[in-house]
Tab-separated table of C-alpha atoms and ligand atoms in Angstrom:
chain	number	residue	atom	x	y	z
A	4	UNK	CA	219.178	-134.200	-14.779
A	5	UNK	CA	219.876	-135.605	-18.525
A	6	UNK	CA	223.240	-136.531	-17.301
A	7	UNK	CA	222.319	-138.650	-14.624
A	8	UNK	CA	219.106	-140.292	-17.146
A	9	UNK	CA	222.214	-140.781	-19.709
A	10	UNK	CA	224.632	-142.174	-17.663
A	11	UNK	CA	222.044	-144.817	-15.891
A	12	UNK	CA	221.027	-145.705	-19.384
A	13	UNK	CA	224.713	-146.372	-20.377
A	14	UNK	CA	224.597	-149.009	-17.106
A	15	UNK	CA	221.651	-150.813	-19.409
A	16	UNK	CA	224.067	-150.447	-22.447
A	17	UNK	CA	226.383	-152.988	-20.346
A	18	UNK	CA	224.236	-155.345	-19.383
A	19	UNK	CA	223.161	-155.401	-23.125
A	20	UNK	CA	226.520	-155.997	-24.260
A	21	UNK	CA	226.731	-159.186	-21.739
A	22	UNK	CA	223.622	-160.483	-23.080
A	23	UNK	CA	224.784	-160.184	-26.375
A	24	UNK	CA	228.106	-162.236	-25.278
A	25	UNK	CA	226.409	-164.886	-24.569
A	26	UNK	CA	223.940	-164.993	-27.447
A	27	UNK	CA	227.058	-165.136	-29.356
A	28	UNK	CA	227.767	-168.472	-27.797
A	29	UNK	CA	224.780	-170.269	-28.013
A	30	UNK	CA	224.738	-168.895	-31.526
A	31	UNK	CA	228.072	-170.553	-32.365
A	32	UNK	CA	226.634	-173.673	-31.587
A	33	UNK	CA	223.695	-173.182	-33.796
A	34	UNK	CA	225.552	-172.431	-36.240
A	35	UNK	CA	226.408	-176.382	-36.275
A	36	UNK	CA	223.172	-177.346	-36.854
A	37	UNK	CA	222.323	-174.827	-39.521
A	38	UNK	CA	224.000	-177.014	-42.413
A	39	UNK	CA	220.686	-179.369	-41.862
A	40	UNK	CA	218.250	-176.478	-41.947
A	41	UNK	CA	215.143	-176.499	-44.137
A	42	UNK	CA	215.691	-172.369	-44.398
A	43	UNK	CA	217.328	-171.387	-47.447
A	44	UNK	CA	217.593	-167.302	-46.017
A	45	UNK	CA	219.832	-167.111	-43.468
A	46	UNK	CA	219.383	-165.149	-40.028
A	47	UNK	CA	220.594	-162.041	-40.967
A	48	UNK	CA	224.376	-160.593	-39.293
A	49	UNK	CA	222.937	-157.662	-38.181
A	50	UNK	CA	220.180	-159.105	-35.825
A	51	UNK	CA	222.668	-161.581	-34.169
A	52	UNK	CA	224.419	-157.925	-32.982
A	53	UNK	CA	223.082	-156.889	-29.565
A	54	UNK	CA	220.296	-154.012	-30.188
A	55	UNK	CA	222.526	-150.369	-29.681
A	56	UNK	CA	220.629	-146.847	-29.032
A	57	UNK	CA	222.898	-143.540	-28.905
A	58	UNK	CA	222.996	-141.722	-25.868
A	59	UNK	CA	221.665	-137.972	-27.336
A	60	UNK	CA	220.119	-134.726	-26.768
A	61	UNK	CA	216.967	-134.329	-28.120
A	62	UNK	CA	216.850	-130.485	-28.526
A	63	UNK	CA	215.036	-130.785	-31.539
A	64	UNK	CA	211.047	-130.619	-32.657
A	65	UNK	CA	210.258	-134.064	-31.172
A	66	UNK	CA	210.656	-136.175	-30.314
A	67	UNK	CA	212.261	-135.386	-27.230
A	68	UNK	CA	213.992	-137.197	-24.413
A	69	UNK	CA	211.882	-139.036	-22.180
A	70	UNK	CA	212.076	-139.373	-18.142
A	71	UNK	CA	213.040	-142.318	-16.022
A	72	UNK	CA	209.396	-142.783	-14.970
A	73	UNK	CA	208.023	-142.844	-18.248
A	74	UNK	CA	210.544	-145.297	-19.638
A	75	UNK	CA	210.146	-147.220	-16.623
A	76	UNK	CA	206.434	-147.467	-17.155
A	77	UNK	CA	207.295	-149.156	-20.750
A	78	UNK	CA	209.056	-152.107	-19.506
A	79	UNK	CA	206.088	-153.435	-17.393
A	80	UNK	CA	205.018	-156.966	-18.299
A	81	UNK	CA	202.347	-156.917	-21.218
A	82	UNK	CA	198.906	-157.397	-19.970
A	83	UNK	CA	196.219	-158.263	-22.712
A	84	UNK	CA	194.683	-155.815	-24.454
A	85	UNK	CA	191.281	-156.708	-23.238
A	86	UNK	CA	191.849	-156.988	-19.719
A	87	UNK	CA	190.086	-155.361	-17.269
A	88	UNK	CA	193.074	-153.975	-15.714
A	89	UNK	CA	194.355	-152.371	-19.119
A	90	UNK	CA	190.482	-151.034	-19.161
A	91	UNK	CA	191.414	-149.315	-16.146
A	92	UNK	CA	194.479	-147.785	-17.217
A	93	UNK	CA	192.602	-146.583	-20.377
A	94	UNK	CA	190.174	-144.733	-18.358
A	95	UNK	CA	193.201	-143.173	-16.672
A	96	UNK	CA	194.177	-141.597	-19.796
A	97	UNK	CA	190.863	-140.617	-20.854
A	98	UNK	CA	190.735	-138.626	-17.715
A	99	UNK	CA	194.297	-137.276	-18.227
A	100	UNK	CA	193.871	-136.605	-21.936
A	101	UNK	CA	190.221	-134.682	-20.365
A	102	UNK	CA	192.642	-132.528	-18.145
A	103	UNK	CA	195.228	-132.039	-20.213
A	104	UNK	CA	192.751	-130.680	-23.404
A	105	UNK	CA	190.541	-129.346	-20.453
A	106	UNK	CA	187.192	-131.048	-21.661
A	107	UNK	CA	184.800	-132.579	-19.942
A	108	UNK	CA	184.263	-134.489	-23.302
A	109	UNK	CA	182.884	-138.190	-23.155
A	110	UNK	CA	184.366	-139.158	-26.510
A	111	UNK	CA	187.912	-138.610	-25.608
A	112	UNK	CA	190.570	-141.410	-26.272
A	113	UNK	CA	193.887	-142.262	-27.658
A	114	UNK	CA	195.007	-143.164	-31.064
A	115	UNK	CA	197.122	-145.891	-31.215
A	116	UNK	CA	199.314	-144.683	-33.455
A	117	UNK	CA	201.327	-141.090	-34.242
A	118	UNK	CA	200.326	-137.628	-34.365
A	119	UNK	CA	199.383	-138.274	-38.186
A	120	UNK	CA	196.797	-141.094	-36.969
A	121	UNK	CA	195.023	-138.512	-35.323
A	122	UNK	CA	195.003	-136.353	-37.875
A	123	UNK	CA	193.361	-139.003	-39.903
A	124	UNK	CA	190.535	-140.197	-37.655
A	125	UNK	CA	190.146	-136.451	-37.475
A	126	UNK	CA	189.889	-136.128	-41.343
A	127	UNK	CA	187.934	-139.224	-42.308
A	128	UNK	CA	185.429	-139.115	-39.702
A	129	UNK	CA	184.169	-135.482	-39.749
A	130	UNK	CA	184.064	-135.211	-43.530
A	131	UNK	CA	182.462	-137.011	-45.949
A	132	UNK	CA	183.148	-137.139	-49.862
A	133	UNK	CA	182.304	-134.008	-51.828
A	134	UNK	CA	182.194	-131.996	-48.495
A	135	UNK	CA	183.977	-128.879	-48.304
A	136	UNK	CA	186.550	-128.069	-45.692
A	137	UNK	CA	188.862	-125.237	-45.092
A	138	UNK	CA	192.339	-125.646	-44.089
A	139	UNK	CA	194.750	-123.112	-42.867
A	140	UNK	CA	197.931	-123.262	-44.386
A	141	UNK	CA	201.030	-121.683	-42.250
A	142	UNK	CA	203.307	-124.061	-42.495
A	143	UNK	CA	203.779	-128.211	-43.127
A	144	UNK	CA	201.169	-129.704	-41.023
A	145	UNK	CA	197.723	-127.460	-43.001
A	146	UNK	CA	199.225	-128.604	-46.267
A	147	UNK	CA	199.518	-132.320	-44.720
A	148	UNK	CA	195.716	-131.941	-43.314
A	149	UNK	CA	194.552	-130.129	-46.974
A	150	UNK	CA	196.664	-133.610	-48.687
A	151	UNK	CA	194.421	-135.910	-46.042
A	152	UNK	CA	191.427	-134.212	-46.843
A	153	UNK	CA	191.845	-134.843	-50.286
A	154	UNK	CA	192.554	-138.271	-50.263
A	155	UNK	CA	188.877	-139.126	-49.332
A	156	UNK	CA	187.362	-136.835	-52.040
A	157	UNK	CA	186.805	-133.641	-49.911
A	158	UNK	CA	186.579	-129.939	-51.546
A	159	UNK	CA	189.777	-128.626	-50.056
A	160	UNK	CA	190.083	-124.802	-50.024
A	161	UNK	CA	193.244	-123.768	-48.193
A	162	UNK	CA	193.782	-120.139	-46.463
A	163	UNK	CA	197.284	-119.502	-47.007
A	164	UNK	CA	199.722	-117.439	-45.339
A	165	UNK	CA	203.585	-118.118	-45.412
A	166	UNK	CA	205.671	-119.749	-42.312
A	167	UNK	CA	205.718	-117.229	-39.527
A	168	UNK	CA	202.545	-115.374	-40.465
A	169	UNK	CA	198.812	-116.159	-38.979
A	170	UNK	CA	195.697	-115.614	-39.908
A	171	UNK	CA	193.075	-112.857	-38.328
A	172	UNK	CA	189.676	-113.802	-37.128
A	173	UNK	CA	188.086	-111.787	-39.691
A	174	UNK	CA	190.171	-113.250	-42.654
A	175	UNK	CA	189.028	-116.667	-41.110
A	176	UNK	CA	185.547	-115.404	-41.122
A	177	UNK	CA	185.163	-114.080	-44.696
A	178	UNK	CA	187.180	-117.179	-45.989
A	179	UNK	CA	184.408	-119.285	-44.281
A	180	UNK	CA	181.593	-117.060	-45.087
A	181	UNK	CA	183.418	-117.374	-48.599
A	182	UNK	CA	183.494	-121.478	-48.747
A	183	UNK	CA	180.940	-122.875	-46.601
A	184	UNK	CA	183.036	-125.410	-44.822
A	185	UNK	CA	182.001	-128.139	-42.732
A	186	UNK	CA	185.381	-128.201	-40.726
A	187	UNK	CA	187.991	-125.848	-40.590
A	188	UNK	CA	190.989	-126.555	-39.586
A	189	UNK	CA	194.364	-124.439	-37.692
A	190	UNK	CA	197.652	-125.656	-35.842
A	191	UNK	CA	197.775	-124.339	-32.876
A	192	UNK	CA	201.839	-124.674	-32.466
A	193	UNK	CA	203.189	-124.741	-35.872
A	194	UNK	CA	206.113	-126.512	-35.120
A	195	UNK	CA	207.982	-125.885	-38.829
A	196	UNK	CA	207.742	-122.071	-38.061
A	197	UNK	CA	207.502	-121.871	-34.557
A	198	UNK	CA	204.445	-120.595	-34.395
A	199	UNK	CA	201.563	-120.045	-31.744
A	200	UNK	CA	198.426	-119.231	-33.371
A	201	UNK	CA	196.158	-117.265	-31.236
A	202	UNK	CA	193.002	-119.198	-30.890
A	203	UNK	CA	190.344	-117.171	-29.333
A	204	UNK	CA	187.481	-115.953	-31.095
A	205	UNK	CA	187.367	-118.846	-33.805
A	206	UNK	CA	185.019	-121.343	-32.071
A	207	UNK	CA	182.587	-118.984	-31.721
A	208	UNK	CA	182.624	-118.107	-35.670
A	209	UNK	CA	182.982	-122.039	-36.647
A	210	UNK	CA	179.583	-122.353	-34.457
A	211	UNK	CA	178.334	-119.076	-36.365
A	212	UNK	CA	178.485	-120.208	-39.759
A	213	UNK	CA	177.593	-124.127	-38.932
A	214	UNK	CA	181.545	-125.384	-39.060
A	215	UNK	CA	183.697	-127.499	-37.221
A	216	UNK	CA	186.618	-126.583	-35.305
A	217	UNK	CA	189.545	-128.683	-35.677
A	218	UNK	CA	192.864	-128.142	-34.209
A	219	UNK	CA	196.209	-129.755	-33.805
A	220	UNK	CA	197.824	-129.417	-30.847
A	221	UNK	CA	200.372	-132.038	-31.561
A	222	UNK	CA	203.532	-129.387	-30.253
A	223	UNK	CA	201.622	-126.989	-28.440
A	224	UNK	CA	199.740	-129.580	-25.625
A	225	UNK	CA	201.513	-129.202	-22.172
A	226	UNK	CA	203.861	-125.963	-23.491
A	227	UNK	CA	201.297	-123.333	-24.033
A	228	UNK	CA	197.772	-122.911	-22.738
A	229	UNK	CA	194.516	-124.559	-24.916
A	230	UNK	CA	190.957	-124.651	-23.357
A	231	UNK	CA	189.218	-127.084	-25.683
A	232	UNK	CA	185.750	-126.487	-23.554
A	233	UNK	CA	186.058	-122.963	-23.092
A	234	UNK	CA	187.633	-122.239	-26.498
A	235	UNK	CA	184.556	-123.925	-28.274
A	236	UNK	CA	186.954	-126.521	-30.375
A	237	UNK	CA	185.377	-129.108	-31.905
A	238	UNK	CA	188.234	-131.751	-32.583
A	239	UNK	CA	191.497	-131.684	-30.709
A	240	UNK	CA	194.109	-133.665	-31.142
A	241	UNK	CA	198.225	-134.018	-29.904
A	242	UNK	CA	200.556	-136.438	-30.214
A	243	UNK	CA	202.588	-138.073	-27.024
A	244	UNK	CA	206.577	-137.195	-28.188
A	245	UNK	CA	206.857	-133.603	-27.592
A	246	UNK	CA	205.969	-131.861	-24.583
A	247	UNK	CA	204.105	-134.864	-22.986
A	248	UNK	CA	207.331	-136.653	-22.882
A	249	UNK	CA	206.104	-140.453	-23.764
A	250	UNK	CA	207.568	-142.190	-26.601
A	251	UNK	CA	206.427	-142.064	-30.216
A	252	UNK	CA	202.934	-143.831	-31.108
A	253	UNK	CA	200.327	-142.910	-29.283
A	254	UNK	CA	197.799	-139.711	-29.618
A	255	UNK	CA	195.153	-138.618	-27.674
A	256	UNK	CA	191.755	-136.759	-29.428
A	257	UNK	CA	188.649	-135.779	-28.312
A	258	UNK	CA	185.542	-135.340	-29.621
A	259	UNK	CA	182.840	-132.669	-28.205
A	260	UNK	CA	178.886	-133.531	-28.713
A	261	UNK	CA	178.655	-131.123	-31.927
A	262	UNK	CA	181.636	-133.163	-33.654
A	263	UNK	CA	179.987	-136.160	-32.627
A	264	UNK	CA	176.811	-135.224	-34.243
A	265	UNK	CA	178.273	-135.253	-37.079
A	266	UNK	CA	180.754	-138.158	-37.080
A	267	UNK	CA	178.268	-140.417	-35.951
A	268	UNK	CA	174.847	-139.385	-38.747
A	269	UNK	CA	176.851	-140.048	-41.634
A	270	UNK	CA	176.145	-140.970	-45.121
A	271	UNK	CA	178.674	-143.034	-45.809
A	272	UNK	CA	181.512	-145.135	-43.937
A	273	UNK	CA	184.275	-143.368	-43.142
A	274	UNK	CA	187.363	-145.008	-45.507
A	275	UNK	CA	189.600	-146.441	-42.860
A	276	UNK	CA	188.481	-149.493	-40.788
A	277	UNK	CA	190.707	-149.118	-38.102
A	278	UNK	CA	190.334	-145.189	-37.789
A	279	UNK	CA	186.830	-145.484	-37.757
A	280	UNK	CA	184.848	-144.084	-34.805
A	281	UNK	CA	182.390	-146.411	-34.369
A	282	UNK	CA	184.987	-149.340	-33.091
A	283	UNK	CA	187.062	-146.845	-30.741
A	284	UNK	CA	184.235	-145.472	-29.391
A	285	UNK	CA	183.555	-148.803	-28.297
A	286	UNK	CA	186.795	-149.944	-27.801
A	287	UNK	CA	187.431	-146.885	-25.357
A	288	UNK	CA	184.175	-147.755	-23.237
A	289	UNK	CA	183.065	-143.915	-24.736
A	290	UNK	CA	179.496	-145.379	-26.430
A	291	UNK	CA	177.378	-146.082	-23.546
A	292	UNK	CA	177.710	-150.216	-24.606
A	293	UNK	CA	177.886	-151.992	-21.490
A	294	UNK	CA	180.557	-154.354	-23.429
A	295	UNK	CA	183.874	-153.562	-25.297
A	296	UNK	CA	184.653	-155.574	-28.410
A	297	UNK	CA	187.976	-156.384	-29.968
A	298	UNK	CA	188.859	-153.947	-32.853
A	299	UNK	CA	192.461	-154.094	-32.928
A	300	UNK	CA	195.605	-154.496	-30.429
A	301	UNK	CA	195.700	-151.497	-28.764
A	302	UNK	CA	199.771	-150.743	-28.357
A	303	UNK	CA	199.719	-151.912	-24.033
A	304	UNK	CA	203.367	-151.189	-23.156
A	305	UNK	CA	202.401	-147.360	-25.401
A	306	UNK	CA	199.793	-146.773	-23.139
A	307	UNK	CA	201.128	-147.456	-19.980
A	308	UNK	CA	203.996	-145.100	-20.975
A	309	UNK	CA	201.065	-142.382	-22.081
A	310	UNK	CA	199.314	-142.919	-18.802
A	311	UNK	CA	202.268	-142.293	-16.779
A	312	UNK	CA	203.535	-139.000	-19.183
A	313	UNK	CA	199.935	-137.422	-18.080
A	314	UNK	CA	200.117	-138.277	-14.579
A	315	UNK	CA	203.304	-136.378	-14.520
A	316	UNK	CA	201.531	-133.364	-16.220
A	317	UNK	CA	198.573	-134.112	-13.628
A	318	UNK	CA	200.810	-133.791	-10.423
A	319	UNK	CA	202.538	-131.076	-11.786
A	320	UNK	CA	199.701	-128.909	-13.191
A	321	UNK	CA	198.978	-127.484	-16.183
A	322	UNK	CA	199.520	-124.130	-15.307
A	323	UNK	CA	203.126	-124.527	-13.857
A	324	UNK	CA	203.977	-126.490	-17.249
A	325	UNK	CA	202.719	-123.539	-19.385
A	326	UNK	CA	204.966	-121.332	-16.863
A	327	UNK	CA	207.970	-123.735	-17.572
A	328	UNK	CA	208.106	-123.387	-20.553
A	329	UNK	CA	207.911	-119.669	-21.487
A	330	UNK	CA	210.253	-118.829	-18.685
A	331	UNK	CA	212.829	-121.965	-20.241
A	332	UNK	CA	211.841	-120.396	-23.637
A	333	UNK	CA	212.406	-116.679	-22.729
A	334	UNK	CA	215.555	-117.524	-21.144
A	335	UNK	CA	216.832	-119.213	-24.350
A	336	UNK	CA	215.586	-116.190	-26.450
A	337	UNK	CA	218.296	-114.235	-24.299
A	338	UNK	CA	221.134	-116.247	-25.308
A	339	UNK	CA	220.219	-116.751	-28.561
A	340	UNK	CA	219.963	-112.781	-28.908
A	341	UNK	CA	223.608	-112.181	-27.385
A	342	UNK	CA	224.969	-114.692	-29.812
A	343	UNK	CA	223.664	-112.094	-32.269
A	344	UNK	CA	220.935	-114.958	-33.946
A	345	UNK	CA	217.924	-113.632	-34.796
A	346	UNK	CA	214.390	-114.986	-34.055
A	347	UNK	CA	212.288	-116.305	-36.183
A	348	UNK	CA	208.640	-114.798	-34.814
A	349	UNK	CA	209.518	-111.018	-34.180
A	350	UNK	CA	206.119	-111.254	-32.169
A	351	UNK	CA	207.422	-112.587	-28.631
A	352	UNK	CA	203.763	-113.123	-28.117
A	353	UNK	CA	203.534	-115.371	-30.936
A	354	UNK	CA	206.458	-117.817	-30.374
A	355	UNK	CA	205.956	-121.261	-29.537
A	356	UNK	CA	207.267	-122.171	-26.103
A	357	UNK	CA	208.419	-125.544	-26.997
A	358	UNK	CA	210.072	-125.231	-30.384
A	359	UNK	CA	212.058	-122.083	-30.987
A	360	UNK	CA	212.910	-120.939	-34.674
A	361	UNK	CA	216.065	-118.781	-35.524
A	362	UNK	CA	216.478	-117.143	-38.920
A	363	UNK	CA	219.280	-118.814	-40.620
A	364	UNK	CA	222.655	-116.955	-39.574
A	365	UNK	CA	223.969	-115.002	-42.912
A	366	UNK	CA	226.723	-116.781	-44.505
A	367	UNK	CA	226.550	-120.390	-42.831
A	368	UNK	CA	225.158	-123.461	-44.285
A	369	UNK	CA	222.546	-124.769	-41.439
A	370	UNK	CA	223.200	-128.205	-42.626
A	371	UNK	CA	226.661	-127.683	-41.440
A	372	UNK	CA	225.812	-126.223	-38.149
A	373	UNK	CA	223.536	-129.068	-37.600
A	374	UNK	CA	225.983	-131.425	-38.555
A	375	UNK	CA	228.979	-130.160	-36.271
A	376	UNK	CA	226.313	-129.852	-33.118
A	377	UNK	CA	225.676	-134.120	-33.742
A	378	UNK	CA	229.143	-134.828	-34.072
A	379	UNK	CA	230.757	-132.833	-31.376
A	380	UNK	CA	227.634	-132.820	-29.066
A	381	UNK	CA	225.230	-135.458	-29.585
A	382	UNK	CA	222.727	-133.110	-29.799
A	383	UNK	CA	219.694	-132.768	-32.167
A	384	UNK	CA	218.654	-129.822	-33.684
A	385	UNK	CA	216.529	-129.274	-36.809
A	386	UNK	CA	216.311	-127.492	-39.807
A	387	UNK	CA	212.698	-126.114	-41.373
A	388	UNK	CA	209.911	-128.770	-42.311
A	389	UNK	CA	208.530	-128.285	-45.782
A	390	UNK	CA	208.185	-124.932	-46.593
A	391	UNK	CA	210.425	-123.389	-43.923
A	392	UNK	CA	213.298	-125.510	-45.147
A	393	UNK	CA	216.271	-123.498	-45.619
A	394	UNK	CA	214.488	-120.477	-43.660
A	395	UNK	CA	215.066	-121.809	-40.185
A	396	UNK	CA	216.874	-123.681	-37.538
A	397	UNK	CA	214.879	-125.208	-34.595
A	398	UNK	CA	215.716	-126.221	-31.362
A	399	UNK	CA	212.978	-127.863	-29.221
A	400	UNK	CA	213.162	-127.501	-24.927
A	401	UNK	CA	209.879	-129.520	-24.180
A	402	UNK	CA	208.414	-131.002	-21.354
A	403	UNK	CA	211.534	-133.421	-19.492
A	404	UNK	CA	213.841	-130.789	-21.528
A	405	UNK	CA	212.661	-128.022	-20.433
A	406	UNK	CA	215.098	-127.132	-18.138
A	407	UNK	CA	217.579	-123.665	-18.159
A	408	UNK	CA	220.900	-125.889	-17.998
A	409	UNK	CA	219.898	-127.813	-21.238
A	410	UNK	CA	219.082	-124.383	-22.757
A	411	UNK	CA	222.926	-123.446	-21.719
A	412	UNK	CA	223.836	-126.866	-23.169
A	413	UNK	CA	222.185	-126.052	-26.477
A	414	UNK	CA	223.608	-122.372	-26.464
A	415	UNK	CA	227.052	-123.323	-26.142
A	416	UNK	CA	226.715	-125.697	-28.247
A	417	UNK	CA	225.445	-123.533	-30.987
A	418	UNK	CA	228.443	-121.193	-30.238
A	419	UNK	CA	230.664	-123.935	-30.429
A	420	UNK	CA	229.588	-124.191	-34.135
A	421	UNK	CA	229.399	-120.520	-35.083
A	422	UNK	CA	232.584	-120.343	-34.515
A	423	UNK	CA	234.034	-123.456	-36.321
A	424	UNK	CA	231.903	-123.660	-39.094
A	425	UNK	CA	232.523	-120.063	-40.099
A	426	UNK	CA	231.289	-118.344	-43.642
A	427	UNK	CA	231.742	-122.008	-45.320
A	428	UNK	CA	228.891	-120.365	-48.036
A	429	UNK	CA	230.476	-118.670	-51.171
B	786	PMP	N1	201.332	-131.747	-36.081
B	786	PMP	C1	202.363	-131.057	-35.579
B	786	PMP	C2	202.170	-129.632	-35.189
B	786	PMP	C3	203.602	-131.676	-35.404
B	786	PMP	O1	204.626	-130.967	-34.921
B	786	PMP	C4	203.745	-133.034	-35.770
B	786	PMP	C5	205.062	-133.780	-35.594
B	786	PMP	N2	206.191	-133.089	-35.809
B	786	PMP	C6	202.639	-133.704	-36.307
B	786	PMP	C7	201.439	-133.039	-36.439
B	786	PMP	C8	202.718	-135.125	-36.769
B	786	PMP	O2	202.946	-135.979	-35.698
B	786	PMP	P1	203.649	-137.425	-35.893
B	786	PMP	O3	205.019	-137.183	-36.425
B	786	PMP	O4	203.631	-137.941	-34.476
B	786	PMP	O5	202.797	-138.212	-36.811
C-alpha cells in the first residue's frame, strides 16, 4: 500500500520538476530587470529551486505517513475561515473528535495548532496562578506539562516514576490526598517509553478529592481504547500526526461540564489570548451564542485534512482500529523477539500499540543503527525522548502504517543493520 502512495507521489515529484523548468525561464528574464530594482536583498537561490520532499517511511513516533485521502483532502481550494461551509466542516470534526474521545461533550473542538497547543489551552485554562496541580512524571511529556504549569505561576508537584514504570491508583490517591490538586494530570500512551498507562479507577478519585482529570492522548487516540465519558476524564486532548493519520497542526480537546466549571468562573484571565477558552468556545459554535466572531485564522486546508482523518476512523470503527493495532503490534513483538531484541515494557499488557520500545541491543550504538536504517532504507526510526534517551529505540506502526508488511519492512530492515553495524561500541 505505501509503495503504490510513494510511487504516485514520485508522479507529483515530476510535474514539480517541470514547473520548476519553467520558473527558471521566466526567472532568467527577471533577472534583466533586477539591475533597476529598489530591493537591496536579493531573492534568495534556494527558493528559486522547485520545493523537494523525500519519499520515506515513517516508522517512527509521529509523525507518520499519511493516506491518499487525507492528502487529497489538503489540496482543496481554501474557503474562508468564516464561511458557513467551513462552519459545517467544523461541526464535522466536533462530532468526530466526540466519537473518537467517546464524549458526548458540548465543548469539544480543535486546536489549531500541535499536540503542545493543546497541552497549553489545557494548562492555562484549568489553572490559575498559585493553584496547585499534580503531574505524573513517566517520561518527557509530564515533565513538559509540570514546565507548562509552571510557566503561569502554578504549584507544581510531580509524581515521579522512571520511563517504563506507572503509577498505582493508590499512589495516585495518597499523592493527591497528599497535595490537594486542582488538576492532575497522566499520559495515557507515553510515547518516549512506550507506555500504556492503565486508566481506570482515576476519574473516580480526581472527582473524590475535588480534582481534575487531565490526560494526553496525543499517541494513544485511535491505537488503544479511551472512554473519556465513561472513564470520568475531565480534559482530553490528542494531536492529529500519529494514529489519526492527518498532517502536523491540528489537535482536538474536549472539555466535560466539571472542567468547564472551572475554566469558565475564573479569577483571572487565562495568559494566552489565542488559547483562551472564551474565543474558541465561540469560535467553535460550543457557547450557546447564536453568532461566531473572528478570533484568529483557523488553519482551513488543516482542518479539512482532520475532518477527513476522522471520517476514516468513523467508517472504520473504533473498535477494529484498537484491534489493528495490537494484532500489527503483537505481530511485530514476534519478530523483534526472534531477532533476539528485547522489549522495552516486559508487561505485554502495558505496551503501547502504536509506538513500540526495544531496549538498546548490547554493544551497538543506536545512533548508528538509526543512521544505517535512513540511509539504506529511507526509513525513520527513533531513539528515546528526554529521559529515555540512550535507553531505547522506537519504531511507530500507527494508523495508515499499521499494516503487517510494513512491520516486515521495518524488521528486515532492522536486521539489515544488526548485522552491518556490528559491536562498533568499545
Ligand atoms: N504528547 C505525546 C504523548 C506525544 O507523543 C507528543 C508528540 N510526540 C506530544 C504530546 C506533543 O505533540 P506535538 O509534537 O504535536 O506538539
Amino acid at each position: 500500500m505505501m509503495q503504490r502512495t510513494l510511487f504516485s507521489r514520485r508522479g507529483g515529484l515530476l510535474a514539480q520538476q517541470a514547473a520548476a523548468a519553467a520558473l527558471d525561464g521566466a526567472l532568467a528574464q527577471r533577472s534583466d530587470r533586477r539591475s533597476v530594482s529598489s530591493v537591496t536583498i536579493q531573492p534568495p537561490a534556494c527558493m528559486l529551486r522547485p520545493l523537494e520532499v523525500p519519499l520515506r517511511y515513517l516508522f517512527g513516533p509521529g509523525p507518520s505517513n499519511v493516506p491518499p485521502r487525507v492528502l487529497a483532502a489538503g489540496a482543496k481550494p481554501i474557503i474562508g475561515h468564516l464561511h458557513p461551509e467551513m462552519y459545517e466542516i467544523m461541526n464535522d470534526i466536533k462530532k468526530g473528535i466526540q466519537y473518537a474521545f467517546q464524549t458526548e461533550n458540548n465543548m469539544t473542538l480543535s486546536m489549531s495548532g500541535s499536540g503542545h497547543t493543546a497541552m497549553e489551552c489545557a494548562v492555562f485554562n484549568a489553572v490559575e496562578p498559585g493553584e496547585s496541580v499534580l503531574i505524573a512524571i513517566n517520561g518527557i511529556w509530564g515533565e513538559r506539562v509540570a514546565e507548562i504549569a509552571e510557566r503561569i505561576g502554578a504549584k507544581v508537584h510531580r509524581l515521579e516514576k522512571t520511563p517504563g514504570n506507572y503509577f498505582s491508583n493508590k499512589e495516585i490517591e495518597q499523592a493527591i490526598e497528599k497535595h490537594k490538586p486542582v488538576l492532575f494530570f497522566l499520559t495515557h500512551g507515553e510515547s518516549s517509553a512506550g507506555l500504556c498507562h492503565p486508566i481506570d479507577g482515576i476519574g473516580d478519585i480526581c472527582r473524590k478529592h475535588n480534582c481534575l482529570f487531565l490526560v494526553d492522548t496525543v499517541a494513544s487516540l485511535g491505537a488503544a481504547p479511551i472512554f473519556m465519558d465513561q472513564q470520568n476524564i475531565d480534559i482530553l486532548y490528542t494531536g492529529s500526526q500519529k494514529a489519526l493519520n492527518a498532517p502536523p497542526g491540528t489537535a482536538p480537546i474536549s472539555f466535560n461540564d466539571r472542567a468547564c466549571h472551572k475554566v469558565f468562573n475564573r479569577k483571572t484571565k487565562p495568559v494566552s489570548y489565542i488559547l483562551d477558552m472564551t474565543h474558541l468556545s465561540n469560535y467553535w459554535g460550543c457557547d450557546g451564542k447564536p453568532a461566531r466572531a473572528y478570533h484568529h485564522t483557523g488553519p482551513v486546508s488543516g482542518f479539512f485534512t482532520l475532518r477527513e482523518s476522522l471520517a476514516i476512523l468513523a467508517e472504520k470503527g473504533l473498535e477494529e482500529s484498537w484491534r489493528k493495532h495490537k494484532e500489527v503490534a503483537a505481530y511485530l513483538y514476534k519478530g523483534l523477539e526472534d531477532l533476539g531484541l528485547k522489549l522495552f515494557i516486559s508487561d505485554k499488557d502495558l505496551r503501547l500499540p502504536s509506538v513500540t520500545t526495544i531496549s538498546i541491543p548490547d554493544g551497538y550504538d543506536w545512533r548508528e543503527l538509526l543512521m544505517y536504517i535512513m540511509k539504506n532504507h529511507q526509513m525513520e526510526m527513533t531513539g528515546g525522548l528526554g529521559p529515555s534517551i540512550g535507553m531505547v529505540m522506537r519504531i511507530g506502526l500507527m494508523g495508515y502504517n499499521c499494516e503487517k508488511s510494513n512491520a516486515d519492512m521495518a524488521l528486515h530492515a532492522l536486521e539489515d543493520a544488526l548485522k552491518n553495524c556490528k559491536k562498533s561500541k568499545a
